[in-house]
PDB file of N, CA and C in Angstrom:
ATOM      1  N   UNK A  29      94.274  -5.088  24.739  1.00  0.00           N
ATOM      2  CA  UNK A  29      94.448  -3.917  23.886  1.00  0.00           C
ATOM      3  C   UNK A  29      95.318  -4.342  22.696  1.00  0.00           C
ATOM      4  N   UNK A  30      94.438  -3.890  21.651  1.00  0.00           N
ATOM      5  CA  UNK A  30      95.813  -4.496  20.417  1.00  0.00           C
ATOM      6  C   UNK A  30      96.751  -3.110  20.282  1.00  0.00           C
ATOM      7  N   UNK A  31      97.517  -3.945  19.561  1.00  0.00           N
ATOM      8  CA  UNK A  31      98.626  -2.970  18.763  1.00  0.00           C
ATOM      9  C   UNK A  31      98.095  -1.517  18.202  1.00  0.00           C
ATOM     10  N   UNK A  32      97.209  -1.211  17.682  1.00  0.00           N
ATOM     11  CA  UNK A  32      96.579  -0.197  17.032  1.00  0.00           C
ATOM     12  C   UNK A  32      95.894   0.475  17.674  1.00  0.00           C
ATOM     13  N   UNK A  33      95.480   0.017  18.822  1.00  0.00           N
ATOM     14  CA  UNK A  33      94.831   0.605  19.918  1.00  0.00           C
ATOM     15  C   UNK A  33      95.782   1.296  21.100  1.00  0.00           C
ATOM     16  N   UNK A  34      97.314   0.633  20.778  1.00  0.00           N
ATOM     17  CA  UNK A  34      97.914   0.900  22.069  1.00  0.00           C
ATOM     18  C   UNK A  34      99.181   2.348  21.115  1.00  0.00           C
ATOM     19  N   UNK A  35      98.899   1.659  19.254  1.00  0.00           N
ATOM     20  CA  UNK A  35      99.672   3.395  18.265  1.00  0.00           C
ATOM     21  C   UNK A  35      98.422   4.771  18.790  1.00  0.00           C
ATOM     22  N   UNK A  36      96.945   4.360  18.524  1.00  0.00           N
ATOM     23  CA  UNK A  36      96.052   5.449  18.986  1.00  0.00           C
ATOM     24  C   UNK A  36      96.220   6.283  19.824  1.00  0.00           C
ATOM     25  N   UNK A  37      96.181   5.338  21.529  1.00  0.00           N
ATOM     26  CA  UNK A  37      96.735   5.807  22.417  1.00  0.00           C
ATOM     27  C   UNK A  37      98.019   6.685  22.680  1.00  0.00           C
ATOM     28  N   UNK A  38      98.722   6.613  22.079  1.00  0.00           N
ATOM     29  CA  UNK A  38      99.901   6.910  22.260  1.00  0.00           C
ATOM     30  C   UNK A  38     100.025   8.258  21.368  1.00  0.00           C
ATOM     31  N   UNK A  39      98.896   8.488  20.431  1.00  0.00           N
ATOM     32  CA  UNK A  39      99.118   9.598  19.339  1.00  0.00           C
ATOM     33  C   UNK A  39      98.129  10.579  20.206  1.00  0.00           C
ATOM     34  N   UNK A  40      97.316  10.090  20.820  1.00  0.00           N
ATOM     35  CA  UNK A  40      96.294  10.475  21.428  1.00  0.00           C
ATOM     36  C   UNK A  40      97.099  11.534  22.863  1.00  0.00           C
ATOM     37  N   UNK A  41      97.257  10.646  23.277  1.00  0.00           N
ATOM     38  CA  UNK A  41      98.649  11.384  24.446  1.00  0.00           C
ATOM     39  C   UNK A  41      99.585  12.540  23.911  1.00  0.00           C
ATOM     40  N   UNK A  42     100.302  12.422  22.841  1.00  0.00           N
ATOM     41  CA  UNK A  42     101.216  13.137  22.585  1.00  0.00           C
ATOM     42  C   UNK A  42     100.402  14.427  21.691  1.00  0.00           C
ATOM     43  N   UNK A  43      99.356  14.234  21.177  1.00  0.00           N
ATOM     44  CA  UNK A  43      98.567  15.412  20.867  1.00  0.00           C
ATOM     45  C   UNK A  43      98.338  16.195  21.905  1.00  0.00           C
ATOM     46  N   UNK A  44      97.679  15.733  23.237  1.00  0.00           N
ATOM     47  CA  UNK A  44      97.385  16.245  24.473  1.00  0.00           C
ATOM     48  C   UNK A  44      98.651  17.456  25.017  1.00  0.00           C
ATOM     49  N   UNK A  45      99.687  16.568  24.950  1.00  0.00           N
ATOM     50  CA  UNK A  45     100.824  17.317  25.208  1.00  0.00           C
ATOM     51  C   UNK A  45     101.715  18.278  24.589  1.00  0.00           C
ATOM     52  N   UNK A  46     101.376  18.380  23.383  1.00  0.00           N
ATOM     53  CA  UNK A  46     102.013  18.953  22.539  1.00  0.00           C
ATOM     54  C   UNK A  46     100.845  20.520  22.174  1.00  0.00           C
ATOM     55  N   UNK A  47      99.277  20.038  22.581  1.00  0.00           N
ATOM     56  CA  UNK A  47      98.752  21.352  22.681  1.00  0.00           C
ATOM     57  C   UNK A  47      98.867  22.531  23.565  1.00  0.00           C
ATOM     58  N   UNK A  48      99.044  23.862  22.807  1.00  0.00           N
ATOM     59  CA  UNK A  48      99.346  24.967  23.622  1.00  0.00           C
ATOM     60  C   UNK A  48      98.432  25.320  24.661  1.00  0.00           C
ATOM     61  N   UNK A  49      98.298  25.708  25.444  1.00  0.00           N
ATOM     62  CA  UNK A  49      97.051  26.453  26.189  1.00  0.00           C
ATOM     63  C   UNK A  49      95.576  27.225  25.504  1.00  0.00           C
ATOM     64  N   UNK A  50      96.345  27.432  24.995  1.00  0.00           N
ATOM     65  CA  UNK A  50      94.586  28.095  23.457  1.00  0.00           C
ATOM     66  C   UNK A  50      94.499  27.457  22.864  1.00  0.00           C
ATOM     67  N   UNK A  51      94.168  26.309  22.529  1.00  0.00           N
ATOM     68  CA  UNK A  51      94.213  25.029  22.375  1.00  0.00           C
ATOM     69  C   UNK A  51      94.854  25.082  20.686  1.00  0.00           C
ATOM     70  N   UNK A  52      95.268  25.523  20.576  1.00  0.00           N
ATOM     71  CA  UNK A  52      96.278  25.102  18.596  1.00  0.00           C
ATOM     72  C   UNK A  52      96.807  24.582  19.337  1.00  0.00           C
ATOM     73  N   UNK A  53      97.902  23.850  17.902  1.00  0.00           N
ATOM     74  CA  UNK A  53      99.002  22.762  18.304  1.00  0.00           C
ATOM     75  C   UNK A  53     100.243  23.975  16.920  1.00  0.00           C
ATOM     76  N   UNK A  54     101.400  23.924  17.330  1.00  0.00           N
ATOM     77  CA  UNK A  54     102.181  24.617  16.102  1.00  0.00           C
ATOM     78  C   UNK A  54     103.144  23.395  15.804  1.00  0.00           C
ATOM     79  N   UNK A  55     102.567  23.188  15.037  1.00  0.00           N
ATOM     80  CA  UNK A  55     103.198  22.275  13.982  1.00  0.00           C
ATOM     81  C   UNK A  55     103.843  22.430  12.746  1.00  0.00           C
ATOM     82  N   UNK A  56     105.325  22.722  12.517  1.00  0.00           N
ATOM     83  CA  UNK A  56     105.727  22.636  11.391  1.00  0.00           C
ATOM     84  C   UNK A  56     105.229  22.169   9.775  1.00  0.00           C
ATOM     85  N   UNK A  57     104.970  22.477   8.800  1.00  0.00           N
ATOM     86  CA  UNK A  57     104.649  21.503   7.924  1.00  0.00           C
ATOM     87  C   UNK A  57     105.154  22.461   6.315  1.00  0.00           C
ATOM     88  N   UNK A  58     105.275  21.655   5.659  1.00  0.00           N
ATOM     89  CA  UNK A  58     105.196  22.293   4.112  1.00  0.00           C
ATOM     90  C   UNK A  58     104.972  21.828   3.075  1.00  0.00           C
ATOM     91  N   UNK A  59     104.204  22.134   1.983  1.00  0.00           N
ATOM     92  CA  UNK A  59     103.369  22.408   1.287  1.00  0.00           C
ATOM     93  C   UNK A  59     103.901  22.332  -0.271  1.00  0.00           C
ATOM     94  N   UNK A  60     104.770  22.063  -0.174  1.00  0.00           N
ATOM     95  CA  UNK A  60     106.185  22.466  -1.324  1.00  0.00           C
ATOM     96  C   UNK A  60     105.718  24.248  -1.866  1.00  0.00           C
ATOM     97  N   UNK A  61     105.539  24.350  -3.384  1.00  0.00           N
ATOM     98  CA  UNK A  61     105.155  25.529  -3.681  1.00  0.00           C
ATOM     99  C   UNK A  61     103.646  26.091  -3.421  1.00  0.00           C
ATOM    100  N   UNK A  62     102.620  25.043  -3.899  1.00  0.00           N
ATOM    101  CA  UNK A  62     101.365  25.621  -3.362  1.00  0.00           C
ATOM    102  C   UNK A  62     100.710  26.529  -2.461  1.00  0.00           C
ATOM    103  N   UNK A  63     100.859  26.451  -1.401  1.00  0.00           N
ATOM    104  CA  UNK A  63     100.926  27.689  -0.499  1.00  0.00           C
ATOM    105  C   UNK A  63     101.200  29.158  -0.930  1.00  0.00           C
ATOM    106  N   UNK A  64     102.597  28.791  -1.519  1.00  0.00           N
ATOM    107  CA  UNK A  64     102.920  30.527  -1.759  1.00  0.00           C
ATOM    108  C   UNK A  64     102.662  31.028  -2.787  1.00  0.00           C
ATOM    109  N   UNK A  65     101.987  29.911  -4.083  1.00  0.00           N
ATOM    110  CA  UNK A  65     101.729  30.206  -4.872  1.00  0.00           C
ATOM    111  C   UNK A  65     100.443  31.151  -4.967  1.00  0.00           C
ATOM    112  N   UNK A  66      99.660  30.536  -4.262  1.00  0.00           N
ATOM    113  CA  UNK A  66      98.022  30.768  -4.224  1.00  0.00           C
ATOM    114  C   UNK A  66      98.108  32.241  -3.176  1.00  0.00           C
ATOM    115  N   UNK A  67      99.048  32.343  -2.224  1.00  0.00           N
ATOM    116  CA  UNK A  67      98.951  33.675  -1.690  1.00  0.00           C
ATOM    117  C   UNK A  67      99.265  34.785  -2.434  1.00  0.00           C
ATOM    118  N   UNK A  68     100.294  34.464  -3.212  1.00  0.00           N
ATOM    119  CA  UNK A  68     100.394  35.449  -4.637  1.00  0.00           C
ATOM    120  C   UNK A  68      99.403  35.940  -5.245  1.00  0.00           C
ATOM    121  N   UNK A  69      98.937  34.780  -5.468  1.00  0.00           N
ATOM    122  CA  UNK A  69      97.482  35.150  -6.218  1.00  0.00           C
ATOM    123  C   UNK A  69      96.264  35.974  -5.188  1.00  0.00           C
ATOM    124  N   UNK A  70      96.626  35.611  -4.044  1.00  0.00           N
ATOM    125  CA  UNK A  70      95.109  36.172  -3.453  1.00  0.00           C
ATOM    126  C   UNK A  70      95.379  37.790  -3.295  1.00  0.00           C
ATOM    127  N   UNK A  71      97.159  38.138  -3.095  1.00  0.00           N
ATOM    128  CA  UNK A  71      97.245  39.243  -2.564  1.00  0.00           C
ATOM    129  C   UNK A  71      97.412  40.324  -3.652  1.00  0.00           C
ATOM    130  N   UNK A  72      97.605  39.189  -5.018  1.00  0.00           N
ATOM    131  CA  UNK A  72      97.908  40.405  -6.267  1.00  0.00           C
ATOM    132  C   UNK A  72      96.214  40.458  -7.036  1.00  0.00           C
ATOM    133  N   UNK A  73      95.466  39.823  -6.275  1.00  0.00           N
ATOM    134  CA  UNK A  73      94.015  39.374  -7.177  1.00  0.00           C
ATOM    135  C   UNK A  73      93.351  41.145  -5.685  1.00  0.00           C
ATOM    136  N   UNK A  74      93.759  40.982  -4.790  1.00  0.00           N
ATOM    137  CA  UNK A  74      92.642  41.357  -3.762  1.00  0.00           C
ATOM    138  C   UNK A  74      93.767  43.096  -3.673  1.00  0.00           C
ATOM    139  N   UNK A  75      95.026  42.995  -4.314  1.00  0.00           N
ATOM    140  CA  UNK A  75      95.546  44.906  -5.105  1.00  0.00           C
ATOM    141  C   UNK A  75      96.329  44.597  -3.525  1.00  0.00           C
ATOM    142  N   UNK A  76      96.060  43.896  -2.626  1.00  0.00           N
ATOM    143  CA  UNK A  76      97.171  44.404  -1.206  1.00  0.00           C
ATOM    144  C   UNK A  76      98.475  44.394  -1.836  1.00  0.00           C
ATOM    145  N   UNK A  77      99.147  45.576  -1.186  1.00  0.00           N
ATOM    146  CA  UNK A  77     100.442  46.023  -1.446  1.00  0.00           C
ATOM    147  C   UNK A  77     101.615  45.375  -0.236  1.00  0.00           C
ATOM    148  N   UNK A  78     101.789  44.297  -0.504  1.00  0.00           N
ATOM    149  CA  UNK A  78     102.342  43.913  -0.017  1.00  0.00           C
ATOM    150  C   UNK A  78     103.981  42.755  -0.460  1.00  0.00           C
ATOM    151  N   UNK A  79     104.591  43.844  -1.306  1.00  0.00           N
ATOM    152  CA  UNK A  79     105.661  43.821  -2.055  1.00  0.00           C
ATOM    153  C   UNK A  79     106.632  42.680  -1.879  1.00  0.00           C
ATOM    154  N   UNK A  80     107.035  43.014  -0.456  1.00  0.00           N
ATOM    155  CA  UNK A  80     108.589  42.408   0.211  1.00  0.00           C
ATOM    156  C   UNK A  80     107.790  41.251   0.099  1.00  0.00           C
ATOM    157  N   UNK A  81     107.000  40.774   0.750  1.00  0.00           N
ATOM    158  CA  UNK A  81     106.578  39.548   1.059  1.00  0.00           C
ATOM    159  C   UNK A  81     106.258  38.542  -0.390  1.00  0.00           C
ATOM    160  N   UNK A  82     105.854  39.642  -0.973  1.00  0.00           N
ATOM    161  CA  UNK A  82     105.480  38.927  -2.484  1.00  0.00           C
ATOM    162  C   UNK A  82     106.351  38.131  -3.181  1.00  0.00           C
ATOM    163  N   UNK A  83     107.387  39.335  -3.114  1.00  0.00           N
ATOM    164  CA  UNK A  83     108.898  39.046  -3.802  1.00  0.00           C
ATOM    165  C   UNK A  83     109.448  37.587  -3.219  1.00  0.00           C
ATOM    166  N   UNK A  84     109.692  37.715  -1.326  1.00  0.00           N
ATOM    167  CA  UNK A  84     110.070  36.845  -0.612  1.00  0.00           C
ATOM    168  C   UNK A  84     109.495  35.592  -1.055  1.00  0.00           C
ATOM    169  N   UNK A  85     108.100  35.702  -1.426  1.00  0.00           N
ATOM    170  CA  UNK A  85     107.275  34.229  -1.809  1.00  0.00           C
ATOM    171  C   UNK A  85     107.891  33.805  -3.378  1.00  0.00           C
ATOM    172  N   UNK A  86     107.961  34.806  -3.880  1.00  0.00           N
ATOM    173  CA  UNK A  86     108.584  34.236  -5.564  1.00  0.00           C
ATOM    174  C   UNK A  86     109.918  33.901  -5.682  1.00  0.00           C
ATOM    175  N   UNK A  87     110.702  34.010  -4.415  1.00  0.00           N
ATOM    176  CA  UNK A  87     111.791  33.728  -4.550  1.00  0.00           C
ATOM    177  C   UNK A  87     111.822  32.385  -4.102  1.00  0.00           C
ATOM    178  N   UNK A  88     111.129  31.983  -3.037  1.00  0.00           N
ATOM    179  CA  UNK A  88     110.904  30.538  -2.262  1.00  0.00           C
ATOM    180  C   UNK A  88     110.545  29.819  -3.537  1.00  0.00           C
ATOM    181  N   UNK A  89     109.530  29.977  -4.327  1.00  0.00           N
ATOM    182  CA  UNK A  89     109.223  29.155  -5.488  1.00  0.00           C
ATOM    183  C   UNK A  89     110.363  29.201  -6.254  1.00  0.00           C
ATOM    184  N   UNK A  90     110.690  29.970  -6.730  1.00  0.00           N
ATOM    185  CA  UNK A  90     111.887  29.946  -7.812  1.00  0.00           C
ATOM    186  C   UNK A  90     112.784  29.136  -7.264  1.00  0.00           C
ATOM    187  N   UNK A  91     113.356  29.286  -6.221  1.00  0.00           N
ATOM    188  CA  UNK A  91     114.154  28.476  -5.724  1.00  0.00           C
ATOM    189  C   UNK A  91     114.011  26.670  -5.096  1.00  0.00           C
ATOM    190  N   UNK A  92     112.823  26.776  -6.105  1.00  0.00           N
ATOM    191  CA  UNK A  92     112.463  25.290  -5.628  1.00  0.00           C
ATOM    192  C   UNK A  92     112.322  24.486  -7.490  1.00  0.00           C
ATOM    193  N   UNK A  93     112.209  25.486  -8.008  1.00  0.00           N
ATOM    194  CA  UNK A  93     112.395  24.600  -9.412  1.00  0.00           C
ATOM    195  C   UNK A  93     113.888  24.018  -9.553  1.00  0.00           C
ATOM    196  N   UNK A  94     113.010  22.759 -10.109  1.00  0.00           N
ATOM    197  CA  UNK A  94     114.186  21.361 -11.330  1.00  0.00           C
ATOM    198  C   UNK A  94     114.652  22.036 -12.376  1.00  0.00           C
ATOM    199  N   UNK A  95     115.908  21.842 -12.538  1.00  0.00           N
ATOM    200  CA  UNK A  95     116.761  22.034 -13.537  1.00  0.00           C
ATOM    201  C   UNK A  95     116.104  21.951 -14.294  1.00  0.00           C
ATOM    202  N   UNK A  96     115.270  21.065 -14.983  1.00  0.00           N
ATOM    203  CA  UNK A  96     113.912  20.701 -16.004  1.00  0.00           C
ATOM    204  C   UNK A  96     112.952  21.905 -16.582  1.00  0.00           C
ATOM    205  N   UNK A  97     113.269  22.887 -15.248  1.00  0.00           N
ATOM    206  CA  UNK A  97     112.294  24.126 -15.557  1.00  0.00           C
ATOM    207  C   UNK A  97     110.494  23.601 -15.007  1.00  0.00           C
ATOM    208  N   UNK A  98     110.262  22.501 -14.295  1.00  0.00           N
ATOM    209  CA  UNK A  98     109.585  22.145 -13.345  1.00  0.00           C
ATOM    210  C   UNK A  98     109.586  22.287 -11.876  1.00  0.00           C
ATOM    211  N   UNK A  99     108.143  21.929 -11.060  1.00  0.00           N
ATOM    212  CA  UNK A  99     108.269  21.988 -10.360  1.00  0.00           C
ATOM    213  C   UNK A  99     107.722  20.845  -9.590  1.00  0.00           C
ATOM    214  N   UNK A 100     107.721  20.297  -8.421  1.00  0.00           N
ATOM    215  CA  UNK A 100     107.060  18.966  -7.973  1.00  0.00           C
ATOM    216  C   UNK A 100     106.886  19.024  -6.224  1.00  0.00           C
ATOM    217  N   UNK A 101     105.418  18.281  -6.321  1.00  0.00           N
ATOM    218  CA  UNK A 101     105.525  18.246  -5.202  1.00  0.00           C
ATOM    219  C   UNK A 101     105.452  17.777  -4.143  1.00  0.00           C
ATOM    220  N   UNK A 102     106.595  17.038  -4.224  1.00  0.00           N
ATOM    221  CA  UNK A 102     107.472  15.567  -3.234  1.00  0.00           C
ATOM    222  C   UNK A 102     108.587  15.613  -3.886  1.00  0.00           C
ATOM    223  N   UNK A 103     109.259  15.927  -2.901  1.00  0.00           N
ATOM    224  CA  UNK A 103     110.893  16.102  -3.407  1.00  0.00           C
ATOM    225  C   UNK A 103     111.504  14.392  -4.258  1.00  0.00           C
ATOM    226  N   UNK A 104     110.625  13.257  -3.907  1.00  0.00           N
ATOM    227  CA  UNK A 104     111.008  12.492  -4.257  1.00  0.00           C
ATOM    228  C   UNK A 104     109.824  12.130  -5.810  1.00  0.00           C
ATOM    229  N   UNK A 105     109.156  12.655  -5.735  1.00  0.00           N
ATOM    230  CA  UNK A 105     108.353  12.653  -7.247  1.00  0.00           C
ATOM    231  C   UNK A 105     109.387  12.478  -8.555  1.00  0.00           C
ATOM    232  N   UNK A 106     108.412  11.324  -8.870  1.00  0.00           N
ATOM    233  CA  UNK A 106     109.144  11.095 -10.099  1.00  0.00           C
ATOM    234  C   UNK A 106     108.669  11.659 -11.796  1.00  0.00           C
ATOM    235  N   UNK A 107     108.958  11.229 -12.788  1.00  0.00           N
ATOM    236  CA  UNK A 107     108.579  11.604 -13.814  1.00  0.00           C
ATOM    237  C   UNK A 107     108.858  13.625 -14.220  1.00  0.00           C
ATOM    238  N   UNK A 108     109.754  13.911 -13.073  1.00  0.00           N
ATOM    239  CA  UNK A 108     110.435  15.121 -13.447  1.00  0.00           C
ATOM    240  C   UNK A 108     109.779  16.046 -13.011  1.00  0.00           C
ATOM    241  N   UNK A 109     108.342  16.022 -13.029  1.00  0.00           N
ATOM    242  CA  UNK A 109     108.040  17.080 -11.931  1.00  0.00           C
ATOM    243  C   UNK A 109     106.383  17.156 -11.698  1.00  0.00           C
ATOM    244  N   UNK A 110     105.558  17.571 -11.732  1.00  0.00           N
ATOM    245  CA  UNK A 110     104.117  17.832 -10.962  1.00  0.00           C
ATOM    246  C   UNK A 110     103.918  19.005 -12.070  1.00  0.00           C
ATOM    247  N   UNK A 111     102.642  18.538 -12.800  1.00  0.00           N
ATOM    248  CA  UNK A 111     101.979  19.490 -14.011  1.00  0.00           C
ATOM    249  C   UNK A 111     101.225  20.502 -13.190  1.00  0.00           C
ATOM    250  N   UNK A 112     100.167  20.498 -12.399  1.00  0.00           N
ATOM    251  CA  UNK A 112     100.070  21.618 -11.446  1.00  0.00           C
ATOM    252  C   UNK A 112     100.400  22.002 -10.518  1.00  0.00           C
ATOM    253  N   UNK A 113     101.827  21.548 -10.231  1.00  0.00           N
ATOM    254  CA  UNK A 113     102.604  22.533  -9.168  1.00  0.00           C
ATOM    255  C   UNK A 113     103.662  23.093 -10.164  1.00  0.00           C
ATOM    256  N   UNK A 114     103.482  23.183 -11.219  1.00  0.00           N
ATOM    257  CA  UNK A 114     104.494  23.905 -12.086  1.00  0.00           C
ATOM    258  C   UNK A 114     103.298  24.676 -12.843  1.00  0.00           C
ATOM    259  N   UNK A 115     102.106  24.935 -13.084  1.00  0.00           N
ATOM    260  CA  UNK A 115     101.298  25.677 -13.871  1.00  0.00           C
ATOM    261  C   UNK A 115     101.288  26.428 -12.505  1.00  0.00           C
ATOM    262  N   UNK A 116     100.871  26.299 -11.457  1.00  0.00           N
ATOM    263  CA  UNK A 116     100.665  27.414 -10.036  1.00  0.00           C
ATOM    264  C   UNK A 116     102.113  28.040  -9.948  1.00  0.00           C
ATOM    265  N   UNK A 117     103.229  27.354  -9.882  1.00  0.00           N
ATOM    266  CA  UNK A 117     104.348  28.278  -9.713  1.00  0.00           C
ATOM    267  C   UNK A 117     104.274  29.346 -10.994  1.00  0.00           C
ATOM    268  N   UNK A 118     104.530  29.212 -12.378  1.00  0.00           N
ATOM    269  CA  UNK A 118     104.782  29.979 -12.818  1.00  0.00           C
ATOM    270  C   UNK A 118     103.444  30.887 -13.308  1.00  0.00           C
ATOM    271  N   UNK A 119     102.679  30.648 -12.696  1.00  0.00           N
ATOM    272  CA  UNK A 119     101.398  31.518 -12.837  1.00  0.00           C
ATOM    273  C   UNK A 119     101.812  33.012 -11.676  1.00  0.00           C
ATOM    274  N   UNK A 120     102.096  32.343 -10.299  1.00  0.00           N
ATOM    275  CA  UNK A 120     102.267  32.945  -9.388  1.00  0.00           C
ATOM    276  C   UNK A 120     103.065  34.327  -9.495  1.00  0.00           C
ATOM    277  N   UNK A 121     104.515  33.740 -10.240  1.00  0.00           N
ATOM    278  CA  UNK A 121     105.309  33.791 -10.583  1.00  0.00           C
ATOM    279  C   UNK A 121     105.324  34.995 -11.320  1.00  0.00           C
ATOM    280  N   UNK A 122     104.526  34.964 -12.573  1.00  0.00           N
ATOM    281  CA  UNK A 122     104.295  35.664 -13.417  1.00  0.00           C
ATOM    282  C   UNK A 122     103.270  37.074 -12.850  1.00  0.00           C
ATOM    283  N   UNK A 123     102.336  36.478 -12.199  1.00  0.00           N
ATOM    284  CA  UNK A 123     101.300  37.481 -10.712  1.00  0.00           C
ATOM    285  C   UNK A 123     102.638  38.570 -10.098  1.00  0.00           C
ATOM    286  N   UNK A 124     103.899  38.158  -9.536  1.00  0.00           N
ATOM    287  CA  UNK A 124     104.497  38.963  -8.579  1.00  0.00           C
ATOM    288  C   UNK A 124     105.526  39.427  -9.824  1.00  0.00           C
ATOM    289  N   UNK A 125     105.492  38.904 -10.962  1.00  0.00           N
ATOM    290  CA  UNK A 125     106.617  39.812 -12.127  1.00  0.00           C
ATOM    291  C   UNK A 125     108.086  39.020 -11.674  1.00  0.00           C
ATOM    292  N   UNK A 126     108.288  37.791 -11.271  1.00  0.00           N
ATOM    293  CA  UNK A 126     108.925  37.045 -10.869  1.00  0.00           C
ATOM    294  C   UNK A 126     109.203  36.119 -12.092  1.00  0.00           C
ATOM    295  N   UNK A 127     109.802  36.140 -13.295  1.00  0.00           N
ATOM    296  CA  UNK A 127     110.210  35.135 -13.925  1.00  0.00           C
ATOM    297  C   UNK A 127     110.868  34.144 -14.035  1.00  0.00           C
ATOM    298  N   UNK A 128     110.519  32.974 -13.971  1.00  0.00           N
ATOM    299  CA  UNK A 128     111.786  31.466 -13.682  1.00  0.00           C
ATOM    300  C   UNK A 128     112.629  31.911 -15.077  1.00  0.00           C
ATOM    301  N   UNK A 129     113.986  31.529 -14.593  1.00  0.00           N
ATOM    302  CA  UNK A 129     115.095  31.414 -15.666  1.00  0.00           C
ATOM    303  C   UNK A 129     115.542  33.080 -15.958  1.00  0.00           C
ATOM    304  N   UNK A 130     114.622  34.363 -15.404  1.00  0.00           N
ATOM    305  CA  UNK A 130     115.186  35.147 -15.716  1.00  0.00           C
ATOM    306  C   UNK A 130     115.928  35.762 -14.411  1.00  0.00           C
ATOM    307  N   UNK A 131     116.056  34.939 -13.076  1.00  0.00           N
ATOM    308  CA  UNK A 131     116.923  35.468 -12.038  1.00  0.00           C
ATOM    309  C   UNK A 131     115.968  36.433 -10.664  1.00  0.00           C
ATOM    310  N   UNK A 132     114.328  36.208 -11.227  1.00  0.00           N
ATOM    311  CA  UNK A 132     113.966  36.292 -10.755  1.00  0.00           C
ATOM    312  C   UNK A 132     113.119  38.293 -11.042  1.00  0.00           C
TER     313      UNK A 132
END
């Protein structure tokens, strides 16, 4: 068995174990802004009134912009920030009446 066969195995196993009984797995993960951006959009495009949550999502974005007035997405990204994760934030942004730089 090589090496790569014996990482497989071993990812293979710990998937097994880590699935719930209904078979998902809940796995942490994030997305930087994207996610909450695009739900903005679906929920202010599709009229659901769903305010708190909206707000809650424009605040997660806001609170993820660079001093730069960008946004990026890999905290370790270079060149200052990600051209469409900063056109989706402040699109979003602008969707929930959430302005960067004005406190929200």
């Amino acid at each position: 068995m090589t090496k790569w066969d014996q990482k497989i195995d071993w990812l293979i196993n710990r998937l097994k174990q880590d699935q719930s009984s209904d078979g998902s797995w809940a796995y942490p993960f994030d997305t930087g802004t994207t996610t909450d951006a695009y739900m903005i959009i679906l929920l202010r495009t599709l009229a659901v009134q769903e305010d708190q949550l909206i707000r809650g999502l424009a605040q997660r974005i806001l609170s993820k912009q660079s001093d730069n007035g960008a946004w990026k997405l890999f905290a370790d990204e270079e060149n200052g920030g990600n051209l469409s994760a900063t056109v989706e934030a402040y699109y979003a942004c602008g969707f929930a009446g959430a302005h960067p730089g004005s406190g929200g």
